[in-house]
XYZ file of C-alpha atoms in Angstrom:
377
model
C 34.049 75.498 23.096
C 36.835 77.540 24.530
C 37.852 75.031 27.141
C 37.970 72.249 24.462
C 40.038 74.281 22.193
C 42.388 75.251 24.976
C 42.870 71.559 25.828
C 43.498 70.673 22.173
C 46.166 73.392 21.850
C 47.901 72.190 25.049
C 48.035 68.584 23.673
C 49.497 69.697 20.368
C 52.086 71.794 22.144
C 53.049 68.952 24.440
C 53.543 66.504 21.484
C 55.675 69.019 19.605
C 57.905 69.485 22.698
C 58.568 65.641 23.159
C 58.344 63.773 19.809
C 58.408 59.921 19.857
C 58.752 59.685 23.610
C 56.326 56.854 23.879
C 58.232 54.852 21.303
C 61.478 55.385 23.147
C 59.911 54.260 26.424
C 58.496 51.120 24.778
C 61.799 50.235 23.110
C 63.484 50.475 26.470
C 60.859 48.280 28.207
C 60.460 45.688 25.478
C 63.722 43.676 26.125
C 62.867 43.416 29.824
C 59.321 42.386 28.959
C 60.526 39.738 26.430
C 63.139 38.446 28.868
C 60.427 38.026 31.484
C 58.065 36.297 29.111
C 60.673 33.945 27.668
C 61.998 33.334 31.172
C 58.644 32.009 32.259
C 58.433 29.806 29.085
C 62.018 28.579 29.591
C 61.388 27.615 33.156
C 58.323 25.697 32.129
C 60.226 23.804 29.414
C 63.133 23.047 31.733
C 60.797 21.773 34.527
C 59.007 19.601 31.975
C 62.233 18.065 30.656
C 63.563 17.426 34.177
C 60.276 15.706 35.193
C 60.344 13.662 32.017
C 63.848 12.589 32.867
C 62.935 11.611 36.412
C 59.948 9.658 35.048
C 62.142 7.935 32.476
C 64.703 6.773 35.075
C 61.824 5.477 37.322
C 60.351 3.503 34.410
C 63.689 2.069 33.394
C 64.671 0.783 36.849
C 61.162 -0.667 37.476
C 61.550 -2.615 34.239
C 65.151 -3.650 35.087
C 64.371 -5.177 38.487
C 61.750 -7.527 36.988
C 64.215 -9.308 34.701
C 61.811 -8.835 31.748
C 62.936 -8.331 28.135
C 61.559 -7.710 24.708
C 62.016 -10.692 22.262
C 62.489 -8.196 19.480
C 66.062 -7.703 20.616
C 66.837 -11.408 20.720
C 67.976 -11.497 17.045
C 70.610 -8.817 17.910
C 71.669 -10.869 20.940
C 72.097 -13.998 18.780
C 74.376 -12.061 16.428
C 76.397 -10.423 19.248
C 76.945 -13.651 21.149
C 77.238 -15.882 18.073
C 74.419 -18.116 19.187
C 72.120 -17.854 16.173
C 71.849 -21.609 15.497
C 71.307 -22.415 19.183
C 68.510 -19.915 19.571
C 66.910 -20.510 16.254
C 66.746 -24.277 16.735
C 63.049 -24.109 17.455
C 62.425 -21.652 14.548
C 62.118 -18.400 16.577
C 64.465 -15.893 18.110
C 63.309 -15.788 21.716
C 66.561 -15.995 23.694
C 65.800 -19.596 24.698
C 68.228 -22.349 23.911
C 66.951 -25.872 23.715
C 68.115 -28.121 26.620
C 69.599 -30.693 24.194
C 72.614 -28.341 23.913
C 75.436 -28.686 26.356
C 75.496 -25.547 28.526
C 72.011 -24.513 27.332
C 71.160 -22.681 30.540
C 74.321 -20.520 30.483
C 73.701 -19.593 26.770
C 70.051 -18.728 27.547
C 71.020 -16.544 30.491
C 73.626 -14.713 28.304
C 71.095 -14.036 25.612
C 68.512 -12.761 28.052
C 71.053 -10.523 29.741
C 71.966 -8.966 26.441
C 68.299 -8.510 25.289
C 67.386 -6.904 28.640
C 69.706 -3.876 28.108
C 67.986 -2.349 24.930
C 64.581 -3.351 26.486
C 65.341 -1.292 29.564
C 66.427 1.657 27.385
C 63.225 1.388 25.532
C 61.214 1.459 28.721
C 63.135 4.477 29.956
C 62.407 6.393 26.714
C 58.791 5.524 27.009
C 58.763 7.130 30.445
C 60.700 10.177 29.318
C 58.480 10.757 26.211
C 58.328 14.567 26.709
C 62.050 15.226 25.939
C 63.045 16.341 22.433
C 65.982 13.995 22.061
C 67.702 13.271 18.652
C 68.037 9.732 17.460
C 70.600 10.767 14.884
C 73.749 8.529 14.952
C 76.074 11.530 15.070
C 74.253 12.954 18.147
C 73.008 10.025 20.264
C 74.915 7.123 18.743
C 73.670 3.532 18.404
C 73.090 1.803 21.710
C 72.846 -1.811 20.366
C 75.978 -1.420 18.286
C 77.707 0.071 21.311
C 76.934 -3.137 23.279
C 78.235 -5.350 20.430
C 81.393 -3.335 20.158
C 81.840 -3.560 23.967
C 82.035 -7.361 23.710
C 84.754 -7.247 21.095
C 87.218 -4.849 22.763
C 88.861 -4.347 26.100
C 89.206 -0.617 25.586
C 86.688 2.203 25.974
C 85.662 3.740 22.581
C 83.550 6.721 21.611
C 82.299 4.845 18.544
C 78.527 4.487 18.542
C 78.267 6.765 21.680
C 77.316 9.998 19.868
C 78.380 13.567 20.832
C 77.552 14.752 24.238
C 77.944 18.396 23.279
C 75.177 18.436 20.693
C 71.730 19.606 21.484
C 69.272 16.656 21.812
C 72.021 14.257 22.914
C 70.535 11.324 24.961
C 72.475 8.637 26.805
C 71.445 5.845 29.189
C 73.937 3.870 31.342
C 72.832 0.634 33.012
C 75.281 -0.897 35.536
C 75.016 -3.439 38.356
C 77.212 -4.722 41.162
C 77.367 -8.291 39.716
C 80.616 -9.958 40.520
C 82.450 -13.209 40.258
C 85.623 -14.397 41.971
C 87.751 -12.637 39.327
C 85.501 -9.987 37.655
C 83.351 -7.028 38.724
C 80.992 -4.585 37.021
C 81.493 -0.984 38.104
C 80.850 2.630 37.087
C 83.918 4.574 35.937
C 84.983 7.768 37.602
C 87.489 8.912 35.018
C 86.594 11.705 32.483
C 86.262 10.693 28.821
C 86.089 13.484 26.273
C 84.596 13.465 22.743
C 87.408 13.705 20.257
C 88.240 16.269 19.000
C 87.236 18.833 21.619
C 88.351 22.489 21.947
C 91.081 23.215 24.446
C 88.867 25.755 26.224
C 85.303 25.329 27.412
C 85.546 21.561 26.983
C 83.089 20.642 29.782
C 80.299 20.073 27.301
C 82.335 17.377 25.619
C 82.671 15.023 28.651
C 80.835 11.716 28.319
C 78.515 10.743 31.170
C 79.857 7.933 33.380
C 79.589 4.566 31.950
C 79.765 0.899 33.068
C 82.700 -1.502 32.644
C 83.537 -5.121 33.460
C 86.993 -4.945 35.220
C 89.431 -7.419 36.667
C 89.034 -7.389 40.399
C 92.787 -7.670 41.136
C 94.135 -5.104 38.630
C 90.987 -3.018 37.793
C 91.945 -3.396 34.098
C 89.029 -3.004 31.650
C 87.764 -6.336 30.267
C 84.685 -5.030 28.416
C 83.256 -1.474 28.299
C 79.668 -2.663 28.328
C 76.504 -2.129 30.354
C 74.985 -4.822 32.674
C 71.511 -5.151 34.176
C 72.556 -7.514 36.882
C 71.115 -10.898 38.094
C 68.795 -11.856 40.901
C 69.679 -10.205 44.165
C 72.083 -7.662 42.500
C 71.697 -3.891 42.671
C 71.182 -2.124 39.357
C 71.596 1.592 38.615
C 70.120 3.435 35.632
C 71.483 6.902 34.735
C 69.844 9.035 32.060
C 71.581 12.081 30.449
C 69.950 14.563 28.073
C 71.208 17.836 26.619
C 68.328 20.317 26.787
C 68.155 23.283 24.315
C 67.541 26.804 25.738
C 65.481 29.332 23.787
C 65.605 32.421 25.947
C 66.971 35.481 24.044
C 70.393 36.805 25.200
C 70.804 33.829 27.557
C 70.830 31.203 24.713
C 73.543 33.054 22.856
C 76.145 32.194 25.494
C 74.476 29.222 27.175
C 72.657 27.374 24.359
C 72.216 23.935 26.099
C 72.082 22.452 29.470
C 72.880 18.844 30.452
C 70.135 17.174 32.579
C 70.883 13.956 34.516
C 68.584 11.598 36.414
C 69.287 8.280 38.074
C 67.524 5.537 39.992
C 68.717 2.388 41.725
C 66.915 -0.847 42.617
C 67.318 -4.436 43.765
C 66.866 -7.073 41.039
C 64.114 -9.626 41.770
C 64.866 -13.268 41.908
C 63.441 -13.940 38.471
C 65.994 -16.593 37.679
C 65.873 -18.993 40.651
C 68.150 -21.532 39.050
C 71.017 -18.971 39.008
C 70.669 -18.459 42.744
C 70.085 -21.980 44.025
C 72.032 -23.891 41.389
C 68.962 -25.930 40.402
C 68.368 -26.839 36.749
C 65.507 -28.327 34.797
C 62.055 -28.684 36.111
C 60.831 -28.833 39.721
C 61.692 -32.093 41.438
C 59.130 -34.352 43.022
C 60.181 -35.201 46.520
C 59.604 -38.588 48.208
C 56.870 -38.988 50.816
C 57.810 -37.810 54.306
C 57.297 -40.540 56.953
C 58.397 -40.729 60.546
C 60.861 -43.504 61.434
C 61.312 -43.827 65.204
C 64.712 -44.465 66.838
C 65.203 -47.826 68.603
C 62.570 -47.623 71.426
C 63.118 -48.463 75.043
C 60.418 -50.540 76.820
C 58.954 -49.401 80.108
C 57.461 -51.706 82.819
C 54.095 -49.923 82.951
C 51.012 -51.744 81.612
C 48.092 -49.745 80.196
C 44.697 -50.955 79.159
C 43.758 -50.369 75.497
C 40.417 -51.014 73.806
C 40.407 -53.551 70.987
C 37.706 -54.252 68.483
C 36.825 -57.559 70.204
C 35.474 -55.560 73.207
C 37.998 -57.162 75.498
C 40.815 -55.509 77.460
C 44.466 -56.644 76.900
C 47.624 -55.666 78.529
C 50.120 -54.092 76.193
C 53.477 -52.471 76.562
C 54.034 -48.842 75.593
C 57.271 -47.510 74.032
C 58.825 -44.191 74.470
C 61.309 -42.878 71.877
C 62.435 -39.815 70.028
C 61.371 -39.690 66.385
C 63.443 -38.370 63.536
C 61.931 -37.419 60.144
C 63.416 -39.321 57.192
C 62.251 -39.383 53.595
C 61.346 -42.973 52.699
C 58.909 -44.434 50.184
C 55.508 -45.417 51.657
C 55.198 -49.242 51.483
C 52.216 -50.737 49.664
C 49.707 -52.697 51.781
C 50.255 -56.515 51.838
C 47.514 -59.100 52.356
C 49.889 -61.466 54.379
C 49.621 -58.995 57.258
C 45.897 -59.700 57.751
C 44.414 -62.772 59.545
C 40.778 -63.817 59.416
C 39.414 -63.930 62.911
C 35.757 -64.658 62.112
C 36.025 -68.205 63.300
C 36.803 -67.024 66.812
C 33.755 -64.901 67.149
C 31.414 -66.858 69.486
C 28.304 -65.030 68.406
C 28.808 -66.123 64.818
C 29.643 -69.800 65.480
C 32.939 -71.556 65.125
C 34.710 -72.593 61.956
C 33.086 -69.873 59.831
C 35.403 -67.742 57.760
C 32.577 -65.563 56.390
C 29.134 -65.367 58.021
C 26.002 -65.077 55.784
C 23.343 -63.316 57.777
C 19.771 -62.657 56.749
C 18.702 -59.386 58.205
C 15.127 -58.255 58.207
C 16.274 -54.635 58.662
C 18.071 -54.627 55.260
C 17.078 -55.145 51.691
C 19.193 -58.259 51.295
C 21.931 -60.481 52.796
C 24.906 -59.266 54.723
C 28.366 -60.856 54.653
C 30.552 -60.099 57.689
C 34.234 -60.961 58.243
C 36.562 -59.920 61.034
C 40.193 -59.353 60.026
C 43.103 -58.742 62.399
C 46.410 -57.071 61.517
C 49.181 -59.457 62.608
C 52.099 -57.426 61.227
C 54.869 -56.460 63.601
C 55.583 -52.914 64.708
C 58.556 -51.594 62.696
C 61.678 -51.216 64.807
């Protein structure tokens, strides 16, 4: 019992000499422990958001290069391009104008190009499903309304584009290198800030780069609008997302982080008529026949076998042939001559010979016809 009592007295004395030492040590180690735990969690959230953005950009560009679109956005395209009557002529908003309208193909292409843009954005968001983006108008704006506003003005506007400094902000820019003799789509390099922004620490208020249709000679803005390109064009999709940080101490002075991902692809030739200039259905071509050039006769005689089992001397022609597209002539009966009467084994003066054959079940009619038509020269 004495050793046990001695140990107990020593423990009591030690506690009395250093009161609450363990609590102090735990309080000192707790912040470091929490920072380590939240750092691991934060790194996992950041990696997941970045991978989601990469996946969203990949989904979006894969959809963009196919030329596909969602017909649910055709009604908005009709309103934006003022083609409601033309598209709704068949009773449905499908971005297809009937061919009885003058310029129906150009109107159809314009409607499809407009409907492709929100469709691509939808595909990108489906791929980036893991991000906690906000669809509030004040944060991420209204993409369809932004496209409509872009057609009505020649100046860049922050209306309907949201606030890039807010947590959960999401933006997608779709741009191509489509160009005409006078116009060109291009990504802007100038900085545009959300108004109003503070004079200091304003880097969070910069909008991501956007697409514009500009004049090729002056580079003046014609429309601040996205474009998905046509067959053979290059298209670029850029996703931007402001990710929220939750790590203690770190989030107090660095609350959000802007993540960006982009992909670029070559648009497939989904609209052949725009590339080749063809319109309407596929044409049926005439039959291809060979028409020889004027031949030159040679003095060599060759023996050819004829159906009459006799040998006749004929002249052969050598020439170079060219391929021309001509209609194949129908057969004519006036090119055939009945030669039955010249067959000695059948008797003279007979046009058609009636023969009774014991090897057949009935009678056999035989006639020998010869082609007397001339060789086309």
